[in-house]
N, CA and C of each residue as an Amber inpcrd file, in Angstrom:
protein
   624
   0.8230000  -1.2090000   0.0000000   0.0000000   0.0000000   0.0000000
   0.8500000   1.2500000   0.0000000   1.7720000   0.9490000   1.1730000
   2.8920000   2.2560000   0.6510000   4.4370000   2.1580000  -0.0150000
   4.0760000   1.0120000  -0.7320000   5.2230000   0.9650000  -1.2080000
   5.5060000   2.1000000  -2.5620000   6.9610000   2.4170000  -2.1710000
   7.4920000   3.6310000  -3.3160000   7.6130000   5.0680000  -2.2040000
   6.3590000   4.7360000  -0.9900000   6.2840000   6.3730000   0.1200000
   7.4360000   5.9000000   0.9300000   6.6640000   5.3150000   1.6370000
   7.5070000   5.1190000   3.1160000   6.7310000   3.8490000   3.4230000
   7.3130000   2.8350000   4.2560000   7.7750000   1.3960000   4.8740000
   7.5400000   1.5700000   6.4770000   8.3080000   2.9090000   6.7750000
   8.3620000   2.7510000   8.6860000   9.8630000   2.0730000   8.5690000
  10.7610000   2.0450000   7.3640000  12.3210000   1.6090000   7.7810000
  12.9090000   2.3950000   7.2860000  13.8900000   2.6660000   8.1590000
  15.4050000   3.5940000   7.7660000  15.3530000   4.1060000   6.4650000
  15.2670000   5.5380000   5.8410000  15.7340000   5.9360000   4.9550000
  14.7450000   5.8810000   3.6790000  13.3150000   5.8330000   4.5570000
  11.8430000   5.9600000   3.5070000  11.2580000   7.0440000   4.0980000
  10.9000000   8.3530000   3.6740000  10.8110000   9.6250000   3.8730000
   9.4390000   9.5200000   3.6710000   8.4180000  10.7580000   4.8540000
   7.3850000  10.4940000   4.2610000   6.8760000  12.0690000   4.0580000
   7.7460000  13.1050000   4.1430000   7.8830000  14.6080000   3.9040000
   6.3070000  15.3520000   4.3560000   7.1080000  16.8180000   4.4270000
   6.4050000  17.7320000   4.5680000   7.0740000  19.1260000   4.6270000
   6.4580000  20.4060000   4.0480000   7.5120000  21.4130000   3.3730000
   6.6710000  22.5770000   4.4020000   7.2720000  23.2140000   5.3120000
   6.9780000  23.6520000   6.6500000   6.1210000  25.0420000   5.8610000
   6.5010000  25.4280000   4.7780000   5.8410000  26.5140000   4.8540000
   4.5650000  25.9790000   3.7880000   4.1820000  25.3910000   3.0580000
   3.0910000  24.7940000   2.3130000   2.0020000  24.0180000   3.2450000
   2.4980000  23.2650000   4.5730000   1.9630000  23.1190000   5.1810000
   1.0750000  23.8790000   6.4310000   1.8930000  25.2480000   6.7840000
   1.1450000  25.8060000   7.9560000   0.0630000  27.1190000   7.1480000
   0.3110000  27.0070000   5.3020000  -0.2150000  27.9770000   5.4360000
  -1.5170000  27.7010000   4.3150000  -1.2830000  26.6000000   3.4270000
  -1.8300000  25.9790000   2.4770000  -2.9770000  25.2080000   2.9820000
  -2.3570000  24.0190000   4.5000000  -3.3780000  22.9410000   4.2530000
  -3.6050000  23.1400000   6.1490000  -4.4080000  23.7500000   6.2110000
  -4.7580000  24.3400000   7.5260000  -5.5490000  23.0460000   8.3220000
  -5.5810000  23.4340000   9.9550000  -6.1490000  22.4420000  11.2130000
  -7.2640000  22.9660000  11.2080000  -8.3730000  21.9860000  12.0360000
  -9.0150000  22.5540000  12.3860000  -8.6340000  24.0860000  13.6580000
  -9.2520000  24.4440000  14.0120000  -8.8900000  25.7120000  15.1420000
  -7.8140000  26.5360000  14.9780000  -7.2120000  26.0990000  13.3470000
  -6.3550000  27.1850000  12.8700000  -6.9430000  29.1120000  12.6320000
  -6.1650000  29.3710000  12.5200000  -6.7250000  31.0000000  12.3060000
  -7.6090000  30.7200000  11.0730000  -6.8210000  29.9700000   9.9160000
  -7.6010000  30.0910000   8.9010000  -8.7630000  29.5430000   8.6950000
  -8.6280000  28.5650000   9.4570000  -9.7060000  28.0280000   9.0850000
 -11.0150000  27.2660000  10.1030000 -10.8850000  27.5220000  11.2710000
 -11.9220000  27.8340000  12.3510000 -13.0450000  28.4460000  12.1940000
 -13.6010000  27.7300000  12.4310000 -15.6670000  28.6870000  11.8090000
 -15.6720000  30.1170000  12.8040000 -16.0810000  30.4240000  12.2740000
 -16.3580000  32.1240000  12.6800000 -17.6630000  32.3590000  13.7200000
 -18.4590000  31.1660000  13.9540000 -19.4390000  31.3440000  15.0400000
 -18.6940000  30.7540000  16.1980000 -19.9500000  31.3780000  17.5890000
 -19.0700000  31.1950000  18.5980000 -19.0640000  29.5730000  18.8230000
 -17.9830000  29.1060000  19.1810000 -17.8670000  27.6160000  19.4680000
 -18.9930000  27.0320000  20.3190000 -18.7360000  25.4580000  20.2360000
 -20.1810000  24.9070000  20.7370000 -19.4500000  24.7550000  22.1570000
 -20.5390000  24.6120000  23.3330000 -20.1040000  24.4920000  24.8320000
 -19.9080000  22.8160000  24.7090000 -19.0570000  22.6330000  25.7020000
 -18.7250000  20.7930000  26.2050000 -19.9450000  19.8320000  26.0730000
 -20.9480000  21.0640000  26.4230000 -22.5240000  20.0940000  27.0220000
 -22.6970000  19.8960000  25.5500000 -22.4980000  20.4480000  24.3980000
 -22.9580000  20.3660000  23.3100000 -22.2590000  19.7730000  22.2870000
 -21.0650000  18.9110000  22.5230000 -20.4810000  18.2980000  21.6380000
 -20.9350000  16.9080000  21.7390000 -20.6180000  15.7160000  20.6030000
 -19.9210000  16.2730000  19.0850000 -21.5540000  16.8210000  18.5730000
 -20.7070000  17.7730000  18.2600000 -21.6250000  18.5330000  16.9190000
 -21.4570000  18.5710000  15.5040000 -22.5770000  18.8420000  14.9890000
 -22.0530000  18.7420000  12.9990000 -21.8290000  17.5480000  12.5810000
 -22.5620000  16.6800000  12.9720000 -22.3620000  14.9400000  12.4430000
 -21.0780000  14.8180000  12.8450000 -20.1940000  15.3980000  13.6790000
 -19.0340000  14.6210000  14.3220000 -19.6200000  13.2800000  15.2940000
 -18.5010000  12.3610000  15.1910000 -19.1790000  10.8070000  16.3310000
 -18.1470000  11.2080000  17.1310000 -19.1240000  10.8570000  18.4670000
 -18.5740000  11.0700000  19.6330000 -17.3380000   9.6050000  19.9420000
 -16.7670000  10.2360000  21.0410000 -15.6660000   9.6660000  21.4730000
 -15.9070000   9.0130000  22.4580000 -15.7360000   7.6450000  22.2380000
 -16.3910000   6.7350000  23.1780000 -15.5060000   6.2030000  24.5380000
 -14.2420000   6.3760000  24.1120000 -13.2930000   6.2760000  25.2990000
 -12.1690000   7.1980000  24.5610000 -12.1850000   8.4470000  25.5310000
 -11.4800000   9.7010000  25.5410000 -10.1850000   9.3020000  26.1850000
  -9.1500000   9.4810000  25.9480000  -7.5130000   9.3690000  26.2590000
  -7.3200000  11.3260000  26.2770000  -7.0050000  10.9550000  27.9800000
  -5.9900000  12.2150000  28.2220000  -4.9360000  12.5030000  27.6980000
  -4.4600000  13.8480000  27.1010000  -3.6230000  13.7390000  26.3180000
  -2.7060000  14.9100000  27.1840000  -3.1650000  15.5640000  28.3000000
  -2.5140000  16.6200000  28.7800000  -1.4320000  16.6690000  28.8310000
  -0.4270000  15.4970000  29.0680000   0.6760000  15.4310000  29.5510000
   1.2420000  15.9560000  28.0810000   1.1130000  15.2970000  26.8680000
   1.5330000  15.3860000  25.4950000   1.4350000  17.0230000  25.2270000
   0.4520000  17.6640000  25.8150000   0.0960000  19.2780000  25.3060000
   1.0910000  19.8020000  26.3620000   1.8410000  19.5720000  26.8340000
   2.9390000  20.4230000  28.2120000   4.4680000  19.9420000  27.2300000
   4.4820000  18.5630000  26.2070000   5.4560000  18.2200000  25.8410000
   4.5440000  17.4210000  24.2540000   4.7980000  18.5320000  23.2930000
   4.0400000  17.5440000  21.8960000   5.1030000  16.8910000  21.6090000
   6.4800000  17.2650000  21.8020000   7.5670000  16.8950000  20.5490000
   7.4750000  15.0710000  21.1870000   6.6700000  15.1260000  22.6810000
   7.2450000  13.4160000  22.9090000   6.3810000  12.5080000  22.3430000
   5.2660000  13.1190000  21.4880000   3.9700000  12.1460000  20.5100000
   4.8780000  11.9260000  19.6440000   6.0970000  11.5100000  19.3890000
   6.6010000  10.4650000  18.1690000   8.2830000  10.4230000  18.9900000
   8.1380000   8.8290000  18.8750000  10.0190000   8.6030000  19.5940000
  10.6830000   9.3300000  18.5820000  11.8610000   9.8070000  18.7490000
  13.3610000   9.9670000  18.1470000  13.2920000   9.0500000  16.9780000
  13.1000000   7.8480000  17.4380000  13.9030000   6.5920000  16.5940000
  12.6600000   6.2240000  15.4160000  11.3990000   6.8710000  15.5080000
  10.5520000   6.9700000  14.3510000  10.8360000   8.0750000  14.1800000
  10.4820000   9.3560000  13.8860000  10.9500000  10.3750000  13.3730000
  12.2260000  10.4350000  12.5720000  13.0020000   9.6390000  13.0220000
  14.4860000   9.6880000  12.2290000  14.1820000   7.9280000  11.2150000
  13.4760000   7.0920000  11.6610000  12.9950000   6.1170000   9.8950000
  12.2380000   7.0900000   8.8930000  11.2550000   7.9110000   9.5360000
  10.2030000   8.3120000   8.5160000  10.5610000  10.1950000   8.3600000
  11.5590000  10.9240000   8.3390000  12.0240000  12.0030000   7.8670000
  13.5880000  12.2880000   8.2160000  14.1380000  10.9400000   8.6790000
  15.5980000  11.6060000   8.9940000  15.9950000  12.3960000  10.2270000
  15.1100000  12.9330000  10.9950000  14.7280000  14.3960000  12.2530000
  14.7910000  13.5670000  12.9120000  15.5690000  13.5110000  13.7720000
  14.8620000  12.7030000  15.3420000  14.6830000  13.8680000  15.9050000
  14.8980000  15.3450000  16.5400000  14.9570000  15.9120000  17.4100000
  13.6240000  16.8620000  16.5260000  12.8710000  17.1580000  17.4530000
  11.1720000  17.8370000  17.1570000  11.3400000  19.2710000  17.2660000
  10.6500000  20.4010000  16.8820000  10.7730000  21.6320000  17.0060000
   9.0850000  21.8550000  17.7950000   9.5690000  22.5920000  19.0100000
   7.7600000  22.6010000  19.7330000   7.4580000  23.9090000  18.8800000
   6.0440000  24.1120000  18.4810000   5.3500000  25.2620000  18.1160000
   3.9370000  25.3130000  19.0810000   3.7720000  27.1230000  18.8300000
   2.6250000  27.8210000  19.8060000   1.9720000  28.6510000  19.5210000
   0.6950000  28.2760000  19.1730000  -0.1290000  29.9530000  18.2810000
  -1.0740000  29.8620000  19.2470000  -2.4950000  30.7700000  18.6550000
  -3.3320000  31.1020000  19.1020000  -4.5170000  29.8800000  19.5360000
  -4.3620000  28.8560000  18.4610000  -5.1680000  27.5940000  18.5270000
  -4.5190000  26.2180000  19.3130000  -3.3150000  26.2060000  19.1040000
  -2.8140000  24.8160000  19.2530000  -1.1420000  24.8930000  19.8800000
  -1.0560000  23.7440000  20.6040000   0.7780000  23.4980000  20.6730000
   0.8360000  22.4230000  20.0790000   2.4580000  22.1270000  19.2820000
   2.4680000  21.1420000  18.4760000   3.9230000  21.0190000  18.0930000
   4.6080000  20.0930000  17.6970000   5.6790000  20.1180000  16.9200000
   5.9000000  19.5900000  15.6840000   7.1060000  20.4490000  15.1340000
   7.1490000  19.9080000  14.2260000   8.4630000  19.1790000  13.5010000
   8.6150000  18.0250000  12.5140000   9.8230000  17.6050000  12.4510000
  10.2660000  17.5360000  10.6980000  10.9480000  18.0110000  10.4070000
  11.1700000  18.5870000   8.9820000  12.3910000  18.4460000   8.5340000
  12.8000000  17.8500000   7.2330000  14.2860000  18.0480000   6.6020000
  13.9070000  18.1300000   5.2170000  14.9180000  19.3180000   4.9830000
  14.6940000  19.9650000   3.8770000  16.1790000  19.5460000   2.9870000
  16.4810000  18.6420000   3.7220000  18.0930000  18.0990000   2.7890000
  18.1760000  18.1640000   1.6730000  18.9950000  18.2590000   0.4500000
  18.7180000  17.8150000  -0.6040000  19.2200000  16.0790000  -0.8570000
  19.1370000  15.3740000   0.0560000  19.5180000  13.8270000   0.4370000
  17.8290000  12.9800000  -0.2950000  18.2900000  12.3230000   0.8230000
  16.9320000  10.9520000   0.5830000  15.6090000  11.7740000   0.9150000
  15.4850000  12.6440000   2.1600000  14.7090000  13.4730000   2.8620000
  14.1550000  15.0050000   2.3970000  14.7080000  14.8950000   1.2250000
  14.4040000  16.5130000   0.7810000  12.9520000  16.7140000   0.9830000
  12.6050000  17.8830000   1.7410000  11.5220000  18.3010000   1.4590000
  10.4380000  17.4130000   2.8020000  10.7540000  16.4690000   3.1750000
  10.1540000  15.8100000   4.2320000   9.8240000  15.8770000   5.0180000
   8.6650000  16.0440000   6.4290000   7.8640000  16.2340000   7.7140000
   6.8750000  16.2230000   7.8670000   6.6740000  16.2290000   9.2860000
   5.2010000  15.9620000   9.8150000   5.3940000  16.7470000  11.0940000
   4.2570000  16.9780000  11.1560000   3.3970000  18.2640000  11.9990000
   2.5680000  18.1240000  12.5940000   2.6620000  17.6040000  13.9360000
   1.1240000  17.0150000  15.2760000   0.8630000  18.6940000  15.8500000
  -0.7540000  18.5110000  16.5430000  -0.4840000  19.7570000  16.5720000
  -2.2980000  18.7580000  17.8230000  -2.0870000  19.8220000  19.0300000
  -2.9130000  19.5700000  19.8730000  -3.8150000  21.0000000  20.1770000
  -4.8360000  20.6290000  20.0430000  -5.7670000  21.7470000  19.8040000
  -6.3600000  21.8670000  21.5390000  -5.6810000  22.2890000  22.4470000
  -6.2080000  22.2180000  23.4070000  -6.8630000  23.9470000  23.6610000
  -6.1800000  24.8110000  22.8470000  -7.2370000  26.1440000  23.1530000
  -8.0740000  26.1540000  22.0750000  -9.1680000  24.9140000  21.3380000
  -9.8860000  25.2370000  20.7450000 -10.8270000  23.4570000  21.2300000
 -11.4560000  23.9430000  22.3670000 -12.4530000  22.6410000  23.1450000
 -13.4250000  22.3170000  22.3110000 -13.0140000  22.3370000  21.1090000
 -14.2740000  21.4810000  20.4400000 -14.3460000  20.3140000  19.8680000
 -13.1310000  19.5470000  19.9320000 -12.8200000  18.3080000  19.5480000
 -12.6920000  18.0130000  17.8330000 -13.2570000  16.9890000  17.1650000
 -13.0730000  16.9480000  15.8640000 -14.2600000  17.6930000  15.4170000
 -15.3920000  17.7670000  16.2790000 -16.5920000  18.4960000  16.0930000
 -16.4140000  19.9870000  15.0210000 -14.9960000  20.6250000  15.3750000
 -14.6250000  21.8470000  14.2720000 -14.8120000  21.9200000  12.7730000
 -13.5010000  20.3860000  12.9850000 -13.7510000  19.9130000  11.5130000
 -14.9850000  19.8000000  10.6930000 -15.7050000  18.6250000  11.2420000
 -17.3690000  18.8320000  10.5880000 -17.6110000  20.3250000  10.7030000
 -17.5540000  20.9830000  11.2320000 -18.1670000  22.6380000  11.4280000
 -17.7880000  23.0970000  10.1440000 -16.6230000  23.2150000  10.1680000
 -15.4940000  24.0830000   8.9190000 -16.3110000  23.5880000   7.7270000
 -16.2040000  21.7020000   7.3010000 -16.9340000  21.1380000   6.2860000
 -18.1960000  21.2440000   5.8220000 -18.8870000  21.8570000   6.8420000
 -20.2630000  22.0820000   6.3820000 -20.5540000  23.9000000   5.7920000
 -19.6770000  24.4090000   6.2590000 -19.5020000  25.4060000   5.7470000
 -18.2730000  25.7640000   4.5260000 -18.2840000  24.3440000   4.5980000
 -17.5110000  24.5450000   2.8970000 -15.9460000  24.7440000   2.4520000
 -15.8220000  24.8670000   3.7100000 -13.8720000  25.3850000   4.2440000
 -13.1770000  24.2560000   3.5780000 -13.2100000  23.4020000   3.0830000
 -12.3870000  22.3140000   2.8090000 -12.4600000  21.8490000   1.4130000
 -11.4930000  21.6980000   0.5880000 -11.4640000  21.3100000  -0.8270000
 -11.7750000  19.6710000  -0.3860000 -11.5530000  18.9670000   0.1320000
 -11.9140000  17.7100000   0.3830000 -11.8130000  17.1720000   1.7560000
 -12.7620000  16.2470000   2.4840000 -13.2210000  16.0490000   3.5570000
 -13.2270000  14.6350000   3.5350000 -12.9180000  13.8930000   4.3340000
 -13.1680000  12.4340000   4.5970000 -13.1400000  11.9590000   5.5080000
 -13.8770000  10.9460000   5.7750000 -13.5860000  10.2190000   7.1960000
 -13.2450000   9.0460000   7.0080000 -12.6850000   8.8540000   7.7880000
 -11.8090000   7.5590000   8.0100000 -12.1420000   6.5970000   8.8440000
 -11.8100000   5.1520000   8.6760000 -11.9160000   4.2030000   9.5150000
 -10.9050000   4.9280000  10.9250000 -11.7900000   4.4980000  12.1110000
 -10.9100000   4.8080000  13.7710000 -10.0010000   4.4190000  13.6980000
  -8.7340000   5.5450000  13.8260000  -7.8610000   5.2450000  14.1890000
  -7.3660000   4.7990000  15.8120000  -7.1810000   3.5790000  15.6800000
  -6.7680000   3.0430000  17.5990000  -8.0580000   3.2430000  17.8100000
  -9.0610000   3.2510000  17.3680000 -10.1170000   3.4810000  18.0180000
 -10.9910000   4.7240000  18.1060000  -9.9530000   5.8600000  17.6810000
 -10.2730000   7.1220000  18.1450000 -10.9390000   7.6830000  16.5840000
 -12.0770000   7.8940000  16.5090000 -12.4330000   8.8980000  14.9400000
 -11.6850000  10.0800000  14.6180000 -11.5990000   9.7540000  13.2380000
 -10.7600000  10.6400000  12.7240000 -11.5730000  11.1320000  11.2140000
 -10.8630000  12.3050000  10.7630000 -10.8700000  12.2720000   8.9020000
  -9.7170000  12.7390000   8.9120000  -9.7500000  12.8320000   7.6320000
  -8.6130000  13.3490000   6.5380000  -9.1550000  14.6340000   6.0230000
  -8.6290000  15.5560000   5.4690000  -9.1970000  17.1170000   4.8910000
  -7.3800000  17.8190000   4.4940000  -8.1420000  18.7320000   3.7900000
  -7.3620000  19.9550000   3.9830000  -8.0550000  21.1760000   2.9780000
  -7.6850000  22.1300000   3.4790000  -8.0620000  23.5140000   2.8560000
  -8.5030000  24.1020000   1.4150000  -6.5890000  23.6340000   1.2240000
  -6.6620000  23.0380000  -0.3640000  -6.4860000  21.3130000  -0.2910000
  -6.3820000  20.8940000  -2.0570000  -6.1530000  19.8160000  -1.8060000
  -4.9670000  19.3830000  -2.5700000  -4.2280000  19.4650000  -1.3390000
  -2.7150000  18.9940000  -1.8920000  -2.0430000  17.5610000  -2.0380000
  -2.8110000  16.6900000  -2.5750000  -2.3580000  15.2980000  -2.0670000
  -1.6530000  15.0070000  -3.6360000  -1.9710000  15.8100000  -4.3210000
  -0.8910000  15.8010000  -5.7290000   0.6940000  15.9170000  -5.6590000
   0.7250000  16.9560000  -4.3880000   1.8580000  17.3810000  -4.0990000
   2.3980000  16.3640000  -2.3470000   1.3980000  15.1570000  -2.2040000
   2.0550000  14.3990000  -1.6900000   1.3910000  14.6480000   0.3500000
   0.7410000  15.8440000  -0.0850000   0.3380000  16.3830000   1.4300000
  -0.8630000  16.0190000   1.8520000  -1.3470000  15.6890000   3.0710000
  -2.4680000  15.5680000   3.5250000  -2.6560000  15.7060000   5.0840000
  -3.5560000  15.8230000   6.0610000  -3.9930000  16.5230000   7.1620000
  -4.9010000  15.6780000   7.4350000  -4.9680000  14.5020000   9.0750000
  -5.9520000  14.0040000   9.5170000  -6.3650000  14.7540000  10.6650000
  -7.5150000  14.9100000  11.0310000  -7.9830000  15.3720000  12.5890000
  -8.4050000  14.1530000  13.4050000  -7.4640000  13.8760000  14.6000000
  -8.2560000  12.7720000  15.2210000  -8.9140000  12.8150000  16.5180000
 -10.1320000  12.9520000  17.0270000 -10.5810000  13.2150000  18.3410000
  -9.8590000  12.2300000  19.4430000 -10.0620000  12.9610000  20.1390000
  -9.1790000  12.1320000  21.3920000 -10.1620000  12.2500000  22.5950000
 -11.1320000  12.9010000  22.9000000 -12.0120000  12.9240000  23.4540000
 -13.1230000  13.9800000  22.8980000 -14.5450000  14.3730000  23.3220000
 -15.2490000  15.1390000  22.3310000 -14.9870000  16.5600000  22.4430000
 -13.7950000  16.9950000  23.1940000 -13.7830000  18.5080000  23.3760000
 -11.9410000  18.5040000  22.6700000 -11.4120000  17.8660000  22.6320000
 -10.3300000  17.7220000  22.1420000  -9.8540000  16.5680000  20.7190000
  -9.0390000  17.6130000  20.2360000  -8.8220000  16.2480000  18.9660000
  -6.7990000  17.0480000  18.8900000  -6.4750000  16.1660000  17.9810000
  -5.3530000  16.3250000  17.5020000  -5.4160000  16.2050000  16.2820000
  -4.0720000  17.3130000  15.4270000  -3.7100000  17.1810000  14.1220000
  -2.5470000  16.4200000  13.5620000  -2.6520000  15.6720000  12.8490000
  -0.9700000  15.1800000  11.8810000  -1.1290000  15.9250000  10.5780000
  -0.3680000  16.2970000   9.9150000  -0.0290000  16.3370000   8.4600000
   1.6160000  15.9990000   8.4780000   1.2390000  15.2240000   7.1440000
   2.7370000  14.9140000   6.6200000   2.3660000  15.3490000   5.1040000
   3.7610000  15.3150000   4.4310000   4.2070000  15.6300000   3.2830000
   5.1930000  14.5870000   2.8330000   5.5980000  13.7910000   1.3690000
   6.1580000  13.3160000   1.3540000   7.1080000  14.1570000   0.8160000
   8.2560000  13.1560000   0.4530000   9.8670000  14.3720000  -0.3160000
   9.1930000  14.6180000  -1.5330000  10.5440000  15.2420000  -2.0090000
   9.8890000  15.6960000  -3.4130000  10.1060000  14.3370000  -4.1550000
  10.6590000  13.5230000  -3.6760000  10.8890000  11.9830000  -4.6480000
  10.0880000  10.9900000  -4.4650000   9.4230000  11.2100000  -3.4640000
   8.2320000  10.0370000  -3.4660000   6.9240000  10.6060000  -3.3200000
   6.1750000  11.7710000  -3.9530000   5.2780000  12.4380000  -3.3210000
   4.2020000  11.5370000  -4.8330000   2.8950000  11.3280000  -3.9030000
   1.8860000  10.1980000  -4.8890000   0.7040000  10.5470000  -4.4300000
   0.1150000  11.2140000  -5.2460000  -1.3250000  11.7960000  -4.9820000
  -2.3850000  10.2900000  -3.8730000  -2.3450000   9.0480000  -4.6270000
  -3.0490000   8.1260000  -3.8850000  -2.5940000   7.7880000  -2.5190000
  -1.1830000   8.2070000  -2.3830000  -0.5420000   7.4280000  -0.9780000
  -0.6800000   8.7460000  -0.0880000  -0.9580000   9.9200000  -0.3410000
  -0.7740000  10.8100000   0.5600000  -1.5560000  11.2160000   1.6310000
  -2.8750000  11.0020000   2.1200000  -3.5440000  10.4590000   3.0670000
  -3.4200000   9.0670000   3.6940000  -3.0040000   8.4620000   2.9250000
  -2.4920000   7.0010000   3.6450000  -1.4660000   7.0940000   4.7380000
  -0.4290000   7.5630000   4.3000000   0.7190000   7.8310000   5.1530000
   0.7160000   8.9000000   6.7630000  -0.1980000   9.7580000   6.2510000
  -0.4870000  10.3850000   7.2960000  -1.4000000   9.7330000   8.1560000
  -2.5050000   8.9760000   7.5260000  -3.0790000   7.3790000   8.9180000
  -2.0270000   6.7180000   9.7800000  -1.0340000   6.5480000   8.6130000
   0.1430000   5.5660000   9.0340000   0.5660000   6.4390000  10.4150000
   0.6340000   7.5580000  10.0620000   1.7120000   8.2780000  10.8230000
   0.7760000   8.8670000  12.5150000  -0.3320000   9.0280000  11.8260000
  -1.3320000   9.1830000  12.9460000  -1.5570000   8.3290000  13.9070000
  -1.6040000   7.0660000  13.6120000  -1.9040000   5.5910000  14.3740000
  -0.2900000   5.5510000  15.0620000   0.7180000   5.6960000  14.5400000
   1.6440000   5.8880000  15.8660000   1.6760000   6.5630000  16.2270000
   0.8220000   7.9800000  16.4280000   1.2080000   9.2450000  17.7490000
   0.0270000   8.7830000  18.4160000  -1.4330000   8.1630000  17.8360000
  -2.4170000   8.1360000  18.6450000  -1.9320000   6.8800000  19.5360000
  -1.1190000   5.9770000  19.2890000  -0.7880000   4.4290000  19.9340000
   0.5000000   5.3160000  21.3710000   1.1790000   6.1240000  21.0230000
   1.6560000   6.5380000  22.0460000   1.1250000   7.5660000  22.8170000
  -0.4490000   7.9080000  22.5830000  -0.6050000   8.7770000  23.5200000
  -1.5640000   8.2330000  24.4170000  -1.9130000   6.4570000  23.7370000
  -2.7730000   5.7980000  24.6890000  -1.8410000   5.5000000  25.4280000
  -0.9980000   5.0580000  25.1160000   0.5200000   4.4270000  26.0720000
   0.6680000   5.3250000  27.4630000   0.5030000   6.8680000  26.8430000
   0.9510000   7.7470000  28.2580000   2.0390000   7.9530000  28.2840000
């Protein structure tokens, strides 16, 4: 399924290009792309045909430290990076891990991103989608259990990029996007990989 992207072994890149990603293929509870009404209260989630979260995983510890939602020793099979860069806006903390080598890795990363100042869980996403915010929207089989889709703003999966939202409980969700390099980037594999990549940050944040 991903053969030609990435494997999960040494020296299969599954990219992401830091500035195409934070500004192109937006999170939910991003500036850009966050619905403009006032958010729904706790009592009122999931909303917008979001499915609720049937067993919620605390993720607090991960939002005080994102860079520790992926070991060293994955980050450095699947972009070369072992060491994470933390980021902090108005919506989310998150890190991110990126090589722009011109090696095996050119152009390569992924980007978790914990939406803890925006309590609405994946519930946003459906929000954003029903109001049209999204060149393409999907949902996905549970990841670990936890519902998720796939989306982004635009739709960059030509260029190898794609963006899952996965709830983690109904007032909280988390983001992945990855990008592959510029040498393996495949319109069909490029939501795949980011499942791939999602199902190991969501497997270590059940871990704790």
């Amino acid at each position: 399924m991903l053969s030609g992207c990435t494997t999960g072994q040494p020296g299969t890149p599954v990219g992401v290009s830091t500035t195409a990603t934070r500004t192109q293929d937006s999170t939910p509870g991003s500036e850009t792309s966050q619905p403009s009404a006032p958010s729904a209260s706790s009592t009122g989630l999931p909303s917008d045909g979001a499915p609720r979260v049937e067993n919620p995983v605390d993720v607090s510890r991960f939002v005080n430290d994102p860079c520790a939602s992926l070991s060293p020793q994955r980050t450095q099979e699947l972009v070369g990076t072992p060491t994470g860069i933390r980021t902090d806006d108005a919506t989310n903390v998150g890190c991110e891990w990126v090589n722009n080598s011109p090696e095996t890795f050119n152009g390569s990363g992924i980007w978790v991103y914990f939406y803890s100042k925006v309590p609405d869980g994946i519930s946003a996403a459906y929000r954003a989608n029903k109001r049209g915010e999204w060149a393409f929207f999907e949902p996905v089989s549970a990841i670990e259990g936890m519902p998720a889709v796939t989306y982004g703003k635009r739709d960059g999966r030509a260029d190898g990029m794609c963006t899952a939202a996965v709830g983690m409980s109904d007032t909280m969700a988390i983001g992945v996007t990855t990008q592959q390099s510029l040498s393996k980037r495949h319109r069909d594999q490029a939501c795949q990989v980011t499942v791939m990549v999602a199902t190991d940050v969501v497997k270590t944040l059940k871990a704790g």
